[in-house]
Amino acid sequence: MRTFARAVAAVSLSLCFVLQPVLAQTQPNVIDSDEFFRRTSPAPTLRDHSQKIEALLKRMTLEEKVGQMTQLAIGMIASGADQNIKIDPAKLDKAIAKYGVGSILNVADQALSIDRWHEIIGQIQDAAKKTRLGIPVIYGIDSIHGANYVLGATLFPQEIGMAATFNPELMKRAAEITAAETRAAGIPWSFSPVLDLGRNPLWPRFWETFGEDPYVASVMGVAFVRGLEGSDPASQTAVASSLKHYMGYSFPLTGRDRTPAWIPENYLREYFLPPFTASVKAGARTIMINSGEINGVPGHINRHLLHGILRDELGFNGFVVSDWEDIKKLVTIWRIAPTEKEATRLAVMAGIDMSMVPSDYSFADHLVALVKEGSVPQSRIDEAVRRILRVKYELGLFENPGPSAALKTNFARPESRQVSLEAARESITLLKNTNNILPLSKNSKVLVTGPTADSLISLNNGWTYVWQGSEESLYPKDRDTVRRAIERKLGAGNVTYVPGTKIFRQAGSTSNNNPTSLEEEVDIPAAVQAARSADVVVLALGEGSYCETPGNITDLTIGEPQLKLADAIIATGKPVVLVLVEGRPRIINRIADRIPGIVMAYNPSNEGGTAIADVLFGDVNPSGKLPFTYPRTPNGLINYDHKPFETEDTAFGNMAFRPQFAFGDGLSYTTFAYKDLRLDKQTISGNDELGVSVTVTNTGARAGKEAVLVYVSDLVASISPPNRRLRRFAKVNLEPNQSRTLTFKIRRDDLSFIAADNKATIEPGEFEVKIGGLSQRFTLR
C-alpha cells in the first residue's frame, strides 16, 4: 500500500510505456487456462530488504511496533463526511505521532475524487515522515471491481461476471488497470481479490466470487493477483493484493452472511483452499481473514488455519490482516473470550498480524499491556511487524510514500474504458434462444420494461462509490443504462420505456432486510398497454444493490412484483427477451419456460448497458458461460460437481438433476461442433502426463468465441467421488467454418483428491475425460 530513482517527467513517460502495451494488445485466438496459470503463477523475485527491516526493528519501541499492527478507519483521523471529509490535525497527530499507527483504511461513506485522495494521503504521509522513525503508513481500500472508491475510475464487471468470460487474460488486464488507477490516487493496497467460492447462491456476497468451481477461482484469482501486483509491487502501476476471506467464509449453512459454516477439513482442503494456495504461490502480499466461523471456531483465532496451513504448509510470508472489528466480535458476537484484552491475545497468538480495529485504540492499548505482562511474547510482535515492514519496503513506500501528480495520467484513460466494455461484452451469457429470437432486429419497435432497465445501480451492485452501491448521485451521467443504450442504438422514437416495477432501498437501512420486500409495483398496466404496440419486449429483471449482511435473504425467488410484471407482459403474446441483471441466481421457474430468450448479464458495471444492447441486437456475439449452477427451485441448491447418487433415480429415490441452467451453459449466435476427442495414452502411471486433444469447429455463419471446458471423472474412489471436476478450460476464437485442435495436459495432481486423513491421495483406477458431450476413458496404474 517504490523506489523512484527518476525525475517526475521520466516517471510519467515510463508509465505510458508500462500501460500502453497492456491496453492496446490484441487477445490471442486461444487462451488456455493451464498455459496462463503456469506462465503467470510463479511469484516474482523481489529485492531482499531483510537488513533494513532488522535494523529498523532494533530501533523501535514496543509501542511503535504495536502501532504498526494497528489499522484505523479514516474517521479516526478526519472530520466531516461524504465529500466534506477533511483531515483533523489533532486526530491525525494522535494516531500517527502518539500511537504510531501503521495503516489507515476506507472512506467516509463515499468515493472521493483523485485530487481529494492526493490531499488526504499526502497529509497522512507527511505526518508519518515527521515521526521519530519516519515509517510510512500503508493505506488500504476495497478496489473490488476497479478503483471503485475513486470518482471517475474505470469500473469492471464484478468477479462473478469476470468468471463468466472464462478469460484470465482479460481478468489480468482489468486488474492491471485497477492497480494503476488505485495507485494513481496514492493508495498502494487493495483488499482484493475475493477467493471465496460461490457454492451457496443465498450468500449475499455471491457476486463477489468467481463462482462455484475451485479451478476457475484459482486461475482467475492468480490473474487478479498478478494484475494487481505486477512483476514488481514497487512499480508505479502496482498495488499489494489481499486475498479474502481466508477461508470457508462463503459457505455458511444458512446462506446468511457471517453465520456458522460446518465444513469437514478434507472438504475445506478439496474445494476452499486451492484458490488461496494458487494465489499465495503467485506472490500475494497480504491475506484478510474469514469474518465467520468454521466448525465453531472463528477464523480470527483458528491457529490451525492461520499458522499450520497458511504459514507451515503454504509458506505464506506476507502479513495477515483482520476484517472489520472482528477481534472485538470475539467478545460481542462469538463469545469466545470474556474480554477484549483476552480476544486480542487469542487473535494475535493465532496469527493475526494487523488488526482492523477500526474505530478506537483498544487493540494497541491491550496489546502493549499483554506484552508487558508476558502474555504475548516480544518475539511474536517482532514477527508480525517484520512482515508488515517487508510489504511496505516491497511497495517502495519508504522511498516514495506520497501520491504523485504524474500518476494521474494513468487514470480513467479511454483505453481502459474499452477494456471494461470488452469485459462486459464477454461476460454476458445467452441462456435461452428459442427459435433464434436473438439477435433482435434493429428495425423493431421495442418496449423496455422492468426495474433494472434504467439503473446503473443494478448494473454495478455493491462496492460502487459507497459500500452498498446505492447512492445514485455518485454514478456517472455519461454511462448508459440498458434503456439508454437501446435508445441510442435504435433511436428514441423506436423505444418505449415503462418501468413496471421498482426496486428501492429504505433510506439509511442497514438491517437484514430481504431485498425482495423492497420492491413495489409502479405501472404494470401501462407496461402491458405499451407492449401491445411493440414488436418485442426487453424485460429487465433482477436485483438492486446490496453487500454483506444487508443483502441477506431467506428465499431466492425473484420478487413478486417482478413476477407479476413478467406474467402480465407474457400474457400479451408479444415476444419477450428476459435480461437478468443480478448478483446471484434468483428463481424464475414461474416464467422461464414461457420466455423464448433469456440473457444473464450479472453485474457488468458502467459499460454494461452498452454491452447488453450490443448483444441483444447482434453487434456482439455472446460467449459467456455460467460459472455456477442456476437453481430451478429455492431448495434445489446443488453444485455441478455433486455426487452421482445425489441426482440419479436410484433406490434412494433421488430425482433427476434439473437446474434451471447448468454450470457451463452459454449459447452463441453461431454453432460449435466438437469431434475427435483423443487421449495420447490409454494407461498412465507414476508422474506421466496425459495428453488430451479435441477439435472444435465453428459450424455457423458468423465468428464467435467458445469456452471449451475439460472435465475429469474419477469413477471409483475411497471417498465417494464427484460426478466430474473441471480441470482445464480454454477460450477459442473461430471464424465461420474454421476448426482448431486444442491440446491439454492432465497431470497427476488433477487425479488426486483429499482423503479422510486430510492429505492429497491418488488411487489407481479408471478415469473419464469429458469435453463437449464427448468422453474417453483411461486407466491410472
Coordinates of C-alpha atoms in Angstrom, one line a residue, residues 79-498:
S79 CA -13.9 15.0 10.5
G80 CA -16.9 15.6 8.2
A81 CA -18.5 13.0 6.0
D82 CA -19.1 12.2 2.3
Q83 CA -17.5 14.8 0.1
N84 CA -16.9 17.1 3.0
I85 CA -14.4 14.9 4.8
K86 CA -11.1 16.6 5.8
I87 CA -8.1 15.6 7.9
D88 CA -8.4 16.7 11.5
P89 CA -4.9 17.7 12.6
A90 CA -5.4 16.8 16.3
K91 CA -6.8 13.4 15.4
L92 CA -4.1 12.7 12.9
D93 CA -1.4 13.7 15.4
K94 CA -2.9 11.3 18.0
A95 CA -3.0 8.4 15.5
I96 CA 0.4 8.9 13.8
A97 CA 2.6 10.7 16.4
K98 CA 1.3 9.2 19.6
Y99 CA 0.2 5.7 18.6
G100 CA 2.4 5.3 15.5
V101 CA -0.5 3.7 13.6
G102 CA 0.8 1.7 10.7
S103 CA -2.3 1.6 8.5
I104 CA -5.4 3.6 7.6
L105 CA -8.4 2.4 5.5
N106 CA -11.7 3.1 3.9
V107 CA -13.7 6.1 3.0
A108 CA -16.0 8.3 5.0
D109 CA -19.1 6.7 3.3
Q110 CA -18.4 7.9 -0.3
A111 CA -15.8 7.7 -3.0
L112 CA -13.6 10.7 -3.4
S113 CA -12.0 12.4 -6.4
I114 CA -8.4 11.6 -7.2
D115 CA -7.5 15.2 -6.1
R116 CA -9.1 14.7 -2.7
W117 CA -7.3 11.4 -2.3
H118 CA -4.0 13.1 -3.1
E119 CA -4.7 15.7 -0.4
I120 CA -5.7 13.2 2.2
I121 CA -2.9 10.6 1.6
G122 CA -0.4 13.4 1.3
Q123 CA -1.3 14.8 4.7
I124 CA -1.1 11.3 6.3
Q125 CA 2.3 10.5 4.9
D126 CA 3.6 13.9 5.7
A127 CA 2.7 13.3 9.4
A128 CA 4.3 9.9 9.2
K129 CA 7.6 11.4 7.9
K130 CA 7.7 13.7 11.0
T131 CA 7.7 10.8 13.4
R132 CA 10.9 9.6 15.1
L133 CA 11.5 6.8 12.6
G134 CA 9.5 8.1 9.6
I135 CA 7.8 4.8 8.9
P136 CA 5.2 5.3 6.1
V137 CA 1.6 4.4 6.5
I138 CA 0.1 1.7 4.3
Y139 CA -3.4 2.9 3.2
G140 CA -5.9 0.2 2.2
I141 CA -9.1 0.3 0.2
D142 CA -11.6 -2.1 -1.3
S143 CA -10.8 -1.9 -5.1
I144 CA -13.2 -4.7 -5.8
H145 CA -14.2 -4.1 -9.5
G146 CA -11.9 -1.3 -10.4
A147 CA -10.8 1.6 -8.2
N148 CA -14.4 1.9 -7.1
Y149 CA -13.7 4.4 -4.3
V150 CA -12.2 6.9 -6.6
L151 CA -14.7 9.0 -8.5
G152 CA -14.4 8.7 -12.3
A153 CA -12.4 5.5 -12.1
T154 CA -12.8 2.7 -14.7
L155 CA -15.1 0.0 -13.3
F156 CA -15.3 -3.6 -14.4
P157 CA -17.9 -6.4 -14.1
Q158 CA -18.0 -7.9 -10.6
E159 CA -16.0 -11.1 -10.2
I160 CA -18.9 -13.4 -11.0
G161 CA -19.2 -11.7 -14.4
M162 CA -15.4 -11.9 -15.0
A163 CA -15.6 -15.6 -14.2
A164 CA -18.2 -16.0 -16.9
T165 CA -15.7 -14.8 -19.5
F166 CA -13.5 -17.8 -18.8
N167 CA -10.8 -15.4 -20.0
P168 CA -7.9 -15.0 -17.4
E169 CA -6.0 -12.7 -19.8
L170 CA -9.0 -10.3 -19.6
M171 CA -9.1 -10.6 -15.9
K172 CA -5.4 -9.7 -15.6
R173 CA -5.8 -6.7 -17.9
A174 CA -8.7 -5.5 -15.7
A175 CA -6.7 -5.9 -12.6
E176 CA -3.7 -4.1 -14.1
I177 CA -5.9 -1.1 -14.8
T178 CA -7.4 -1.3 -11.3
A179 CA -4.0 -1.3 -9.8
A180 CA -2.8 1.7 -11.9
E181 CA -5.9 3.8 -11.1
T182 CA -5.8 2.9 -7.4
R183 CA -2.1 3.7 -7.2
A184 CA -2.7 6.9 -9.1
A185 CA -4.9 8.0 -6.2
G186 CA -2.0 7.5 -3.8
I187 CA -3.4 4.2 -2.4
P188 CA -0.9 1.2 -2.5
W189 CA -3.0 -1.6 -1.1
S190 CA -6.3 -3.2 -2.3
F191 CA -8.5 -5.6 -0.3
S192 CA -9.0 -7.9 -3.3
P193 CA -9.4 -10.4 -4.8
V194 CA -12.3 -12.3 -3.2
L195 CA -11.3 -16.0 -3.4
D196 CA -14.3 -17.4 -1.6
L197 CA -16.3 -19.9 -3.6
G198 CA -19.9 -19.2 -4.7
R199 CA -21.3 -22.6 -3.8
N200 CA -24.4 -21.3 -1.9
P201 CA -26.3 -18.7 -4.0
L202 CA -28.2 -17.4 -1.0
W203 CA -25.0 -15.9 0.3
P204 CA -25.2 -12.1 -0.2
R205 CA -21.6 -11.9 -1.4
F206 CA -22.1 -14.5 -4.1
W207 CA -21.4 -11.9 -6.8
E208 CA -18.1 -11.1 -5.3
T209 CA -16.8 -14.6 -6.1
F210 CA -15.6 -16.3 -9.2
G211 CA -18.4 -18.9 -8.9
E212 CA -18.6 -22.4 -7.6
D213 CA -15.6 -24.1 -9.1
P214 CA -12.2 -24.1 -7.3
Y215 CA -10.1 -24.4 -10.5
V216 CA -11.8 -21.4 -12.1
A217 CA -11.4 -19.4 -8.9
S218 CA -7.7 -20.4 -8.8
V219 CA -6.9 -19.4 -12.3
M220 CA -8.9 -16.1 -12.2
G221 CA -7.6 -15.4 -8.7
V222 CA -4.0 -15.7 -9.9
A223 CA -4.8 -13.4 -12.9
F224 CA -6.2 -10.8 -10.4
V225 CA -3.2 -11.0 -8.1
R226 CA -0.6 -10.8 -10.9
G227 CA -2.6 -7.9 -12.5
L228 CA -2.6 -6.0 -9.2
E229 CA 1.0 -6.7 -8.1
G230 CA 2.7 -6.9 -11.5
S231 CA 6.3 -8.1 -11.7
D232 CA 7.4 -5.6 -9.1
P233 CA 4.9 -4.2 -6.4
A234 CA 7.2 -1.2 -6.1
S235 CA 6.4 -0.1 -9.7
Q236 CA 4.2 2.9 -10.2
T237 CA 1.3 0.9 -11.5
A238 CA 1.0 -1.8 -8.9
V239 CA -0.6 -2.3 -5.5
A240 CA -0.4 -5.0 -2.9
S241 CA -3.3 -7.5 -3.1
S242 CA -5.2 -9.0 -0.1
L243 CA -6.7 -12.4 -0.6
K244 CA -10.0 -12.7 1.1
H245 CA -11.6 -14.1 3.1
Y246 CA -9.3 -16.9 4.3
M247 CA -11.2 -19.3 4.3
G248 CA -14.6 -21.0 4.1
Y249 CA -16.5 -17.7 4.7
S250 CA -18.8 -18.2 1.7
F251 CA -20.3 -21.5 2.8
P252 CA -22.5 -20.8 5.9
L253 CA -25.1 -23.4 6.5
T254 CA -27.9 -20.9 6.4
G255 CA -26.6 -18.9 3.5
R256 CA -26.7 -15.8 5.6
D257 CA -23.6 -13.6 5.9
R258 CA -21.3 -14.2 8.9
T259 CA -23.3 -17.2 10.2
P260 CA -21.7 -20.6 11.1
A261 CA -20.1 -22.8 8.4
W262 CA -19.7 -26.6 9.0
I263 CA -17.0 -27.8 6.7
P264 CA -15.0 -31.0 7.2
E265 CA -11.3 -30.4 6.8
N266 CA -10.9 -32.7 3.8
Y267 CA -13.8 -30.8 2.1
L268 CA -12.2 -27.5 3.1
R269 CA -8.9 -28.6 1.5
E270 CA -10.5 -30.0 -1.6
Y271 CA -12.6 -27.0 -2.5
F272 CA -12.0 -23.9 -0.5
L273 CA -8.2 -24.0 0.0
P274 CA -7.0 -24.3 -3.7
P275 CA -7.7 -20.7 -4.8
F276 CA -5.7 -19.4 -1.8
T277 CA -2.9 -21.8 -2.4
A278 CA -2.6 -20.7 -6.0
S279 CA -2.5 -17.0 -5.2
V280 CA -0.1 -17.4 -2.3
K281 CA 2.3 -19.2 -4.8
A282 CA 1.7 -16.3 -7.2
G283 CA 3.1 -13.9 -4.6
A284 CA 0.1 -12.3 -2.9
R285 CA 1.5 -9.9 -0.2
T286 CA -1.4 -9.9 2.3
I287 CA -4.4 -12.0 3.4
M288 CA -7.7 -11.0 5.1
I289 CA -9.4 -13.4 7.4
N290 CA -12.8 -15.0 7.3
S291 CA -15.3 -12.9 9.3
G292 CA -17.3 -16.0 10.2
E293 CA -16.5 -19.3 11.9
I294 CA -15.9 -22.9 10.7
N295 CA -16.9 -25.8 12.9
G296 CA -17.4 -23.5 15.9
V297 CA -14.0 -21.8 15.6
P298 CA -14.0 -18.1 14.5
G299 CA -11.5 -17.5 11.7
H300 CA -9.6 -15.0 13.7
I301 CA -8.4 -17.4 16.3
N302 CA -8.1 -20.5 14.2
R303 CA -4.4 -21.2 14.6
H304 CA -4.5 -24.4 12.6
L305 CA -5.7 -22.4 9.5
L306 CA -3.7 -19.3 10.2
H307 CA -0.4 -20.9 11.1
G308 CA -0.4 -24.6 10.4
I309 CA -1.8 -24.4 6.9
L310 CA -1.1 -20.9 5.8
R311 CA 2.4 -20.5 7.1
D312 CA 3.8 -24.0 7.5
E313 CA 2.2 -25.7 4.5
L314 CA 1.7 -22.9 2.0
G315 CA 4.8 -20.9 3.0
F316 CA 3.0 -17.6 3.1
N317 CA 5.4 -14.8 4.1
G318 CA 3.2 -11.7 3.8
F319 CA 1.1 -10.3 6.6
V320 CA -2.4 -11.3 7.8
V321 CA -5.0 -8.6 8.5
S322 CA -8.3 -9.0 10.4
D323 CA -11.6 -8.0 8.9
W324 CA -13.7 -5.1 10.3
E325 CA -13.8 -5.1 14.1
D326 CA -13.5 -8.9 14.2
I327 CA -11.3 -9.1 17.2
K328 CA -13.9 -7.2 19.2
K329 CA -16.5 -9.5 17.9
L330 CA -14.8 -12.4 19.5
V331 CA -16.4 -11.0 22.7
T332 CA -19.6 -9.5 21.4
I333 CA -20.7 -12.0 18.7
W334 CA -18.9 -15.3 19.1
R335 CA -18.4 -15.1 22.9
I336 CA -15.1 -16.9 22.6
A337 CA -13.4 -14.5 25.0
P338 CA -14.7 -12.8 28.2
T339 CA -12.9 -9.5 27.5
E340 CA -11.4 -7.7 24.5
K341 CA -8.0 -7.9 26.0
E342 CA -8.2 -11.7 26.0
A343 CA -9.6 -11.7 22.5
T344 CA -6.6 -9.6 21.4
R345 CA -4.3 -12.2 22.9
L346 CA -6.1 -15.1 21.2
A347 CA -6.1 -13.4 17.8
V348 CA -2.5 -12.3 17.8
M349 CA -1.2 -15.6 19.1
A350 CA -3.3 -17.4 16.4
G351 CA -1.6 -15.4 13.7
I352 CA -3.3 -12.0 13.2
D353 CA -0.5 -9.5 12.3
M354 CA -2.6 -6.4 11.8
S355 CA -6.0 -5.6 13.4
M356 CA -8.6 -3.6 11.5
V357 CA -9.7 -2.2 14.9
P358 CA -11.0 0.1 13.4
S359 CA -12.6 2.9 15.5
D360 CA -10.6 3.2 18.7
Y361 CA -7.2 2.5 20.1
S362 CA -8.2 -0.5 22.2
F363 CA -6.2 -3.0 20.2
A364 CA -3.0 -1.1 20.7
D365 CA -3.6 -0.4 24.4
H366 CA -4.4 -4.1 25.1
L367 CA -1.5 -5.5 23.1
V368 CA 1.1 -3.3 24.8
A369 CA -0.3 -4.4 28.2
L370 CA -0.3 -8.1 27.1
V371 CA 3.4 -7.9 26.1
K372 CA 4.4 -6.1 29.3
E373 CA 2.8 -8.7 31.4
G374 CA 4.3 -11.6 29.4
S375 CA 1.0 -12.9 27.9
V376 CA 2.2 -12.2 24.4
P377 CA 5.9 -12.7 23.7
Q378 CA 8.0 -9.9 22.2
S379 CA 9.1 -12.4 19.5
R380 CA 5.5 -12.6 18.2
I381 CA 5.3 -8.8 18.0
D382 CA 8.6 -8.7 16.1
E383 CA 7.4 -11.4 13.7
A384 CA 4.2 -9.5 12.8
V385 CA 6.0 -6.2 12.4
R386 CA 8.7 -7.7 10.3
R387 CA 6.1 -9.0 7.9
I388 CA 4.3 -5.6 7.8
L389 CA 7.6 -3.7 7.2
R390 CA 8.6 -6.1 4.5
V391 CA 5.4 -5.3 2.5
K392 CA 6.0 -1.6 3.0
Y393 CA 9.5 -1.9 1.7
E394 CA 8.4 -4.1 -1.2
L395 CA 5.8 -1.4 -2.2
G396 CA 8.5 1.2 -2.2
L397 CA 6.8 3.3 0.4
F398 CA 9.9 4.2 2.3
E399 CA 11.3 5.9 -0.9
N400 CA 8.0 7.4 -2.1
P401 CA 5.2 7.2 0.3
G402 CA 3.0 10.0 -1.0
P403 CA 0.9 10.4 -4.1
S404 CA 2.4 11.6 -7.3
A405 CA 0.7 14.0 -9.7
A406 CA 2.4 12.3 -12.6
L407 CA 0.4 9.2 -11.9
K408 CA -2.8 10.9 -12.8
T409 CA -2.0 10.2 -16.5
N410 CA -2.9 6.6 -15.8
F411 CA -6.4 7.4 -14.5
A412 CA -9.6 6.9 -16.5
R413 CA -8.0 6.5 -19.8
P414 CA -10.1 5.8 -22.9
E415 CA -8.3 2.6 -23.5
S416 CA -9.2 1.4 -20.0
R417 CA -12.9 2.1 -20.7
Q418 CA -12.6 0.0 -23.8
V419 CA -11.2 -2.9 -21.8
S420 CA -14.2 -2.6 -19.4
L421 CA -16.6 -2.7 -22.3
E422 CA -14.8 -5.7 -23.7
A423 CA -15.1 -7.5 -20.3
A424 CA -18.8 -6.7 -20.0
R425 CA -19.5 -8.0 -23.5
E426 CA -17.5 -11.2 -23.0
S427 CA -19.2 -11.9 -19.7
I428 CA -22.8 -11.8 -20.9
T429 CA -24.3 -15.2 -21.1
L430 CA -27.0 -16.3 -23.5
L431 CA -29.0 -18.9 -21.6
K432 CA -32.0 -19.5 -23.9
N433 CA -32.7 -18.6 -27.5
T434 CA -35.8 -20.4 -28.7
N435 CA -36.4 -20.1 -32.5
N436 CA -33.4 -17.7 -32.6
I437 CA -35.4 -14.8 -31.2
L438 CA -32.0 -13.2 -30.7
P439 CA -30.4 -11.2 -32.0
L440 CA -33.2 -8.7 -32.3
S441 CA -33.8 -6.7 -35.5
K442 CA -32.7 -3.0 -35.3
N443 CA -35.9 -2.2 -37.2
S444 CA -38.0 -3.4 -34.3
K445 CA -40.3 -1.3 -32.1
V446 CA -39.2 -2.2 -28.6
L447 CA -40.7 -1.9 -25.2
V448 CA -38.1 -1.8 -22.4
T449 CA -39.5 -2.5 -19.0
G450 CA -38.5 -3.8 -15.6
P451 CA -36.8 -2.4 -12.5
T452 CA -33.2 -3.0 -13.7
A453 CA -33.8 -1.5 -17.2
D454 CA -32.8 2.1 -16.3
S455 CA -30.5 1.5 -13.3
L456 CA -26.7 1.9 -13.2
I457 CA -27.0 0.8 -9.6
S458 CA -28.2 -2.6 -10.6
L459 CA -25.6 -2.9 -13.3
N460 CA -22.9 -2.3 -10.6
N461 CA -24.2 -3.6 -7.3
G462 CA -22.2 -3.1 -4.0
W463 CA -18.7 -1.7 -3.6
T464 CA -19.6 1.1 -6.1
Y465 CA -18.9 4.6 -4.8
V466 CA -20.4 3.6 -1.5
W467 CA -20.4 0.3 0.4
Q468 CA -23.9 -0.7 -0.7
G469 CA -23.6 0.8 -4.2
S470 CA -26.8 2.6 -3.6
E471 CA -26.0 6.3 -3.9
E472 CA -27.4 7.3 -7.3
S473 CA -26.0 10.8 -7.3
L474 CA -22.4 9.5 -7.5
Y475 CA -22.9 7.5 -10.7
P476 CA -21.5 8.9 -13.9
K477 CA -24.0 10.7 -16.1
D478 CA -22.3 9.7 -19.3
R479 CA -22.8 5.9 -19.0
D480 CA -25.8 4.2 -20.5
T481 CA -28.3 2.1 -18.7
V482 CA -29.9 -0.8 -20.6
R483 CA -32.7 1.5 -21.6
R484 CA -30.5 4.4 -22.7
A485 CA -28.2 2.0 -24.7
I486 CA -31.1 0.5 -26.6
E487 CA -32.4 4.0 -27.3
R488 CA -29.0 5.1 -28.6
K489 CA -28.8 2.0 -30.8
L490 CA -32.4 2.1 -32.3
G491 CA -33.3 5.8 -31.9
A492 CA -35.5 7.0 -29.1
G493 CA -38.6 7.0 -31.3
N494 CA -38.4 3.3 -31.7
V495 CA -38.1 2.6 -28.0
T496 CA -40.8 2.9 -25.3
Y497 CA -39.8 2.7 -21.7
V498 CA -42.2 1.9 -18.8

